[in-house]
N, CA, C and O atoms as CSV, one atom per row, in Angstrom:
chain,resi,resn,atom,element,x,y,z
A,1,MET,N,N,-192.830,229.024,51.767
A,1,MET,CA,C,-192.982,227.695,52.357
A,1,MET,C,C,-192.254,227.656,53.704
A,1,MET,O,O,-191.136,228.156,53.829
A,2,VAL,N,N,-192.887,227.070,54.687
A,2,VAL,CA,C,-192.310,226.996,56.030
A,2,VAL,C,C,-191.652,225.633,56.201
A,2,VAL,O,O,-192.290,224.597,56.016
A,3,GLU,N,N,-190.356,225.644,56.559
A,3,GLU,CA,C,-189.637,224.382,56.783
A,3,GLU,C,C,-189.758,223.983,58.245
A,3,GLU,O,O,-189.861,224.847,59.116
A,4,PRO,N,N,-189.747,222.669,58.529
A,4,PRO,CA,C,-189.823,222.231,59.925
A,4,PRO,C,C,-188.567,222.650,60.686
A,4,PRO,O,O,-187.495,222.818,60.104
A,5,LYS,N,N,-188.724,222.814,61.995
A,5,LYS,CA,C,-187.570,223.173,62.824
A,5,LYS,C,C,-186.641,221.971,62.944
A,5,LYS,O,O,-187.088,220.824,62.916
A,6,GLY,N,N,-185.360,222.241,63.077
A,6,GLY,CA,C,-184.384,221.162,63.199
A,6,GLY,C,C,-183.602,220.997,61.917
A,6,GLY,O,O,-183.653,221.849,61.030
A,7,THR,N,N,-182.884,219.904,61.824
A,7,THR,CA,C,-182.047,219.654,60.647
A,7,THR,C,C,-182.888,219.060,59.537
A,7,THR,O,O,-183.621,218.093,59.742
A,8,TYR,N,N,-182.774,219.649,58.365
A,8,TYR,CA,C,-183.517,219.156,57.202
A,8,TYR,C,C,-182.677,218.102,56.489
A,8,TYR,O,O,-181.531,218.366,56.127
A,9,VAL,N,N,-183.236,216.912,56.284
A,9,VAL,CA,C,-182.544,215.833,55.579
A,9,VAL,C,C,-183.338,215.527,54.321
A,9,VAL,O,O,-184.506,215.148,54.405
A,10,PRO,N,N,-182.720,215.686,53.151
A,10,PRO,CA,C,-183.439,215.355,51.915
A,10,PRO,C,C,-183.919,213.901,51.924
A,10,PRO,O,O,-183.302,213.037,52.546
A,11,ALA,N,N,-185.020,213.649,51.231
A,11,ALA,CA,C,-185.644,212.321,51.261
A,11,ALA,C,C,-184.713,211.242,50.729
A,11,ALA,O,O,-184.678,210.139,51.275
A,12,ASN,N,N,-183.948,211.540,49.661
A,12,ASN,CA,C,-183.094,210.488,49.101
A,12,ASN,C,C,-181.969,210.112,50.064
A,12,ASN,O,O,-181.557,208.953,50.094
A,13,ILE,N,N,-181.463,211.067,50.856
A,13,ILE,CA,C,-180.429,210.742,51.842
A,13,ILE,C,C,-181.052,210.001,53.021
A,13,ILE,O,O,-180.442,209.082,53.566
A,14,ALA,N,N,-182.247,210.390,53.413
A,14,ALA,CA,C,-182.919,209.719,54.524
A,14,ALA,C,C,-183.181,208.258,54.190
A,14,ALA,O,O,-183.111,207.404,55.073
A,15,ARG,N,N,-183.481,207.957,52.931
A,15,ARG,CA,C,-183.741,206.569,52.529
A,15,ARG,C,C,-182.477,205.726,52.518
A,15,ARG,O,O,-182.556,204.507,52.666
A,16,LEU,N,N,-181.305,206.346,52.344
A,16,LEU,CA,C,-180.067,205.567,52.258
A,16,LEU,C,C,-179.818,204.766,53.525
A,16,LEU,O,O,-179.476,203.585,53.466
A,17,GLY,N,N,-179.992,205.416,54.673
A,17,GLY,CA,C,-179.784,204.704,55.929
A,17,GLY,C,C,-180.724,203.531,56.075
A,17,GLY,O,O,-180.321,202.471,56.554
A,18,HIS,N,N,-181.969,203.699,55.671
A,18,HIS,CA,C,-182.944,202.616,55.739
A,18,HIS,C,C,-182.526,201.460,54.836
A,18,HIS,O,O,-182.642,200.297,55.220
A,19,HIS,N,N,-182.045,201.772,53.654
A,19,HIS,CA,C,-181.634,200.728,52.719
A,19,HIS,C,C,-180.449,199.944,53.263
A,19,HIS,O,O,-180.391,198.723,53.113
A,20,ASP,N,N,-179.497,200.639,53.896
A,20,ASP,CA,C,-178.326,199.958,54.446
A,20,ASP,C,C,-178.726,198.964,55.526
A,20,ASP,O,O,-178.136,197.889,55.632
A,21,ARG,N,N,-179.718,199.313,56.321
A,21,ARG,CA,C,-180.135,198.400,57.385
A,21,ARG,C,C,-180.851,197.180,56.826
A,21,ARG,O,O,-180.844,196.122,57.456
A,22,GLN,N,N,-181.462,197.305,55.671
A,22,GLN,CA,C,-182.217,196.199,55.099
A,22,GLN,C,C,-181.352,195.280,54.234
A,22,GLN,O,O,-181.824,194.235,53.786
A,23,ALA,N,N,-180.102,195.655,53.996
A,23,ALA,CA,C,-179.258,194.856,53.100
A,23,ALA,C,C,-178.971,193.496,53.724
A,23,ALA,O,O,-178.741,193.385,54.929
A,24,ARG,N,N,-178.987,192.464,52.885
A,24,ARG,CA,C,-178.699,191.118,53.362
A,24,ARG,C,C,-177.196,190.913,53.485
A,24,ARG,O,O,-176.435,191.514,52.727
A,25,PRO,N,N,-176.753,190.082,54.418
A,25,PRO,CA,C,-175.325,189.762,54.482
A,25,PRO,C,C,-174.931,188.913,53.273
A,25,PRO,O,O,-175.795,188.278,52.668
A,26,PRO,N,N,-173.652,188.887,52.910
A,26,PRO,CA,C,-173.235,188.082,51.757
A,26,PRO,C,C,-173.467,186.597,52.007
A,26,PRO,O,O,-173.373,186.122,53.139
A,27,ARG,N,N,-173.765,185.884,50.952
A,27,ARG,CA,C,-173.985,184.442,51.072
A,27,ARG,C,C,-172.639,183.745,51.064
A,27,ARG,O,O,-171.919,183.768,50.065
A,28,ARG,N,N,-172.309,183.131,52.177
A,28,ARG,CA,C,-171.022,182.448,52.265
A,28,ARG,C,C,-171.179,180.953,52.066
A,28,ARG,O,O,-170.249,180.292,51.602
A,29,GLY,N,N,-172.328,180.412,52.404
A,29,GLY,CA,C,-172.515,178.969,52.359
A,29,GLY,C,C,-172.398,178.380,50.972
A,29,GLY,O,O,-171.826,177.303,50.806
A,30,SER,N,N,-172.929,179.065,49.969
A,30,SER,CA,C,-172.943,178.475,48.633
A,30,SER,C,C,-171.532,178.339,48.073
A,30,SER,O,O,-171.202,177.301,47.499
A,31,SER,N,N,-170.697,179.353,48.223
A,31,SER,CA,C,-169.344,179.262,47.681
A,31,SER,C,C,-168.524,178.264,48.487
A,31,SER,O,O,-167.686,177.560,47.924
A,32,PHE,N,N,-168.751,178.193,49.791
A,32,PHE,CA,C,-168.029,177.234,50.624
A,32,PHE,C,C,-168.375,175.809,50.215
A,32,PHE,O,O,-167.500,174.944,50.170
A,33,GLY,N,N,-169.643,175.562,49.918
A,33,GLY,CA,C,-170.053,174.235,49.462
A,33,GLY,C,C,-169.412,173.864,48.143
A,33,GLY,O,O,-169.030,172.714,47.930
A,34,ARG,N,N,-169.292,174.851,47.248
A,34,ARG,CA,C,-168.631,174.595,45.965
A,34,ARG,C,C,-167.168,174.251,46.154
A,34,ARG,O,O,-166.644,173.375,45.466
A,35,VAL,N,N,-166.497,174.933,47.083
A,35,VAL,CA,C,-165.083,174.650,47.345
A,35,VAL,C,C,-164.932,173.232,47.876
A,35,VAL,O,O,-164.042,172.499,47.445
A,36,LEU,N,N,-165.788,172.843,48.801
A,36,LEU,CA,C,-165.715,171.477,49.329
A,36,LEU,C,C,-165.961,170.449,48.239
A,36,LEU,O,O,-165.289,169.419,48.189
A,37,PHE,N,N,-166.917,170.723,47.369
A,37,PHE,CA,C,-167.211,169.804,46.275
A,37,PHE,C,C,-166.010,169.659,45.351
A,37,PHE,O,O,-165.650,168.545,44.972
A,38,LEU,N,N,-165.382,170.784,44.982
A,38,LEU,CA,C,-164.222,170.735,44.093
A,38,LEU,C,C,-163.037,170.047,44.758
A,38,LEU,O,O,-162.291,169.322,44.099
A,39,LEU,N,N,-162.858,170.268,46.056
A,39,LEU,CA,C,-161.774,169.580,46.765
A,39,LEU,C,C,-162.000,168.078,46.788
A,39,LEU,O,O,-161.057,167.305,46.617
A,40,SER,N,N,-163.236,167.660,46.996
A,40,SER,CA,C,-163.510,166.223,47.016
A,40,SER,C,C,-163.271,165.610,45.643
A,40,SER,O,O,-162.759,164.494,45.547
A,41,LEU,N,N,-163.635,166.323,44.576
A,41,LEU,CA,C,-163.345,165.823,43.229
A,41,LEU,C,C,-161.847,165.697,43.002
A,41,LEU,O,O,-161.375,164.718,42.424
A,42,MET,N,N,-161.108,166.696,43.460
A,42,MET,CA,C,-159.660,166.685,43.264
A,42,MET,C,C,-159.023,165.513,44.009
A,42,MET,O,O,-158.152,164.832,43.466
A,43,PHE,N,N,-159.456,165.273,45.257
A,43,PHE,CA,C,-158.872,164.175,46.015
A,43,PHE,C,C,-159.261,162.819,45.440
A,43,PHE,O,O,-158.457,161.887,45.454
A,44,ASP,N,N,-160.483,162.700,44.937
A,44,ASP,CA,C,-160.875,161.454,44.277
A,44,ASP,C,C,-160.013,161.198,43.053
A,44,ASP,O,O,-159.596,160.067,42.806
A,45,TYR,N,N,-159.747,162.245,42.290
A,45,TYR,CA,C,-158.911,162.133,41.090
A,45,TYR,C,C,-157.491,161.720,41.467
A,45,TYR,O,O,-156.906,160.839,40.837
A,46,LEU,N,N,-156.936,162.365,42.505
A,46,LEU,CA,C,-155.581,162.022,42.942
A,46,LEU,C,C,-155.522,160.597,43.481
A,46,LEU,O,O,-154.560,159.875,43.220
A,47,TYR,N,N,-156.545,160.187,44.231
A,47,TYR,CA,C,-156.583,158.834,44.778
A,47,TYR,C,C,-156.634,157.805,43.656
A,47,TYR,O,O,-155.974,156.768,43.725
A,48,PHE,N,N,-157.421,158.095,42.622
A,48,PHE,CA,C,-157.516,157.192,41.475
A,48,PHE,C,C,-156.153,157.003,40.826
A,48,PHE,O,O,-155.734,155.871,40.582
A,49,TRP,N,N,-155.451,158.109,40.544
A,49,TRP,CA,C,-154.154,158.003,39.877
A,49,TRP,C,C,-153.091,157.407,40.782
A,49,TRP,O,O,-152.174,156.743,40.299
A,50,GLN,N,N,-153.198,157.631,42.082
A,50,GLN,CA,C,-152.248,157.010,43.003
A,50,GLN,C,C,-152.413,155.492,42.967
A,50,GLN,O,O,-151.422,154.762,42.955
A,51,ASN,N,N,-153.656,155.013,42.949
A,51,ASN,CA,C,-153.898,153.573,42.874
A,51,ASN,C,C,-153.454,153.008,41.535
A,51,ASN,O,O,-152.873,151.923,41.482
A,52,MET,N,N,-153.720,153.731,40.453
A,52,MET,CA,C,-153.314,153.249,39.131
A,52,MET,C,C,-151.800,153.127,39.038
A,52,MET,O,O,-151.284,152.122,38.549
A,53,LEU,N,N,-151.092,154.142,39.504
A,53,LEU,CA,C,-149.629,154.098,39.454
A,53,LEU,C,C,-149.078,153.035,40.393
A,53,LEU,O,O,-148.097,152.366,40.068
A,54,GLY,N,N,-149.699,152.875,41.552
A,54,GLY,CA,C,-149.264,151.832,42.486
A,54,GLY,C,C,-149.426,150.453,41.879
A,54,GLY,O,O,-148.534,149.613,41.996
A,55,ASN,N,N,-150.559,150.209,41.228
A,55,ASN,CA,C,-150.785,148.912,40.585
A,55,ASN,C,C,-149.812,148.700,39.438
A,55,ASN,O,O,-149.335,147.585,39.225
A,56,LEU,N,N,-149.517,149.751,38.703
A,56,LEU,CA,C,-148.584,149.656,37.589
A,56,LEU,C,C,-147.184,149.315,38.092
A,56,LEU,O,O,-146.485,148.498,37.494
A,57,LEU,N,N,-146.781,149.948,39.196
A,57,LEU,CA,C,-145.461,149.661,39.763
A,57,LEU,C,C,-145.390,148.232,40.283
A,57,LEU,O,O,-144.351,147.582,40.167
A,58,LEU,N,N,-146.487,147.734,40.858
A,58,LEU,CA,C,-146.504,146.348,41.328
A,58,LEU,C,C,-146.375,145.378,40.161
A,58,LEU,O,O,-145.682,144.367,40.274
A,59,LEU,N,N,-147.026,145.668,39.049
A,59,LEU,CA,C,-146.948,144.792,37.883
A,59,LEU,C,C,-145.553,144.802,37.267
A,59,LEU,O,O,-145.098,143.785,36.742
A,60,MET,N,N,-144.878,145.941,37.327
A,60,MET,CA,C,-143.561,146.054,36.711
A,60,MET,C,C,-142.471,145.430,37.573
A,60,MET,O,O,-141.406,145.095,37.054
A,61,SER,N,N,-142.702,145.264,38.873
A,61,SER,CA,C,-141.639,144.722,39.729
A,61,SER,C,C,-141.697,143.218,39.858
A,61,SER,O,O,-140.866,142.625,40.546
């Protein structure tokens, strides 16, 4: 069998470079949105308890 002139690259290695170029970047938006959602829930919860304790202190004084 006659091999082509130049450097021989096996097919599976040649495909690796192609696959790397086609890879999608990581999705950052979805996790960032979840963090914002959880932070808003946390602040709503803290605001609720701050108001409850404030009202309780007003009633006790």
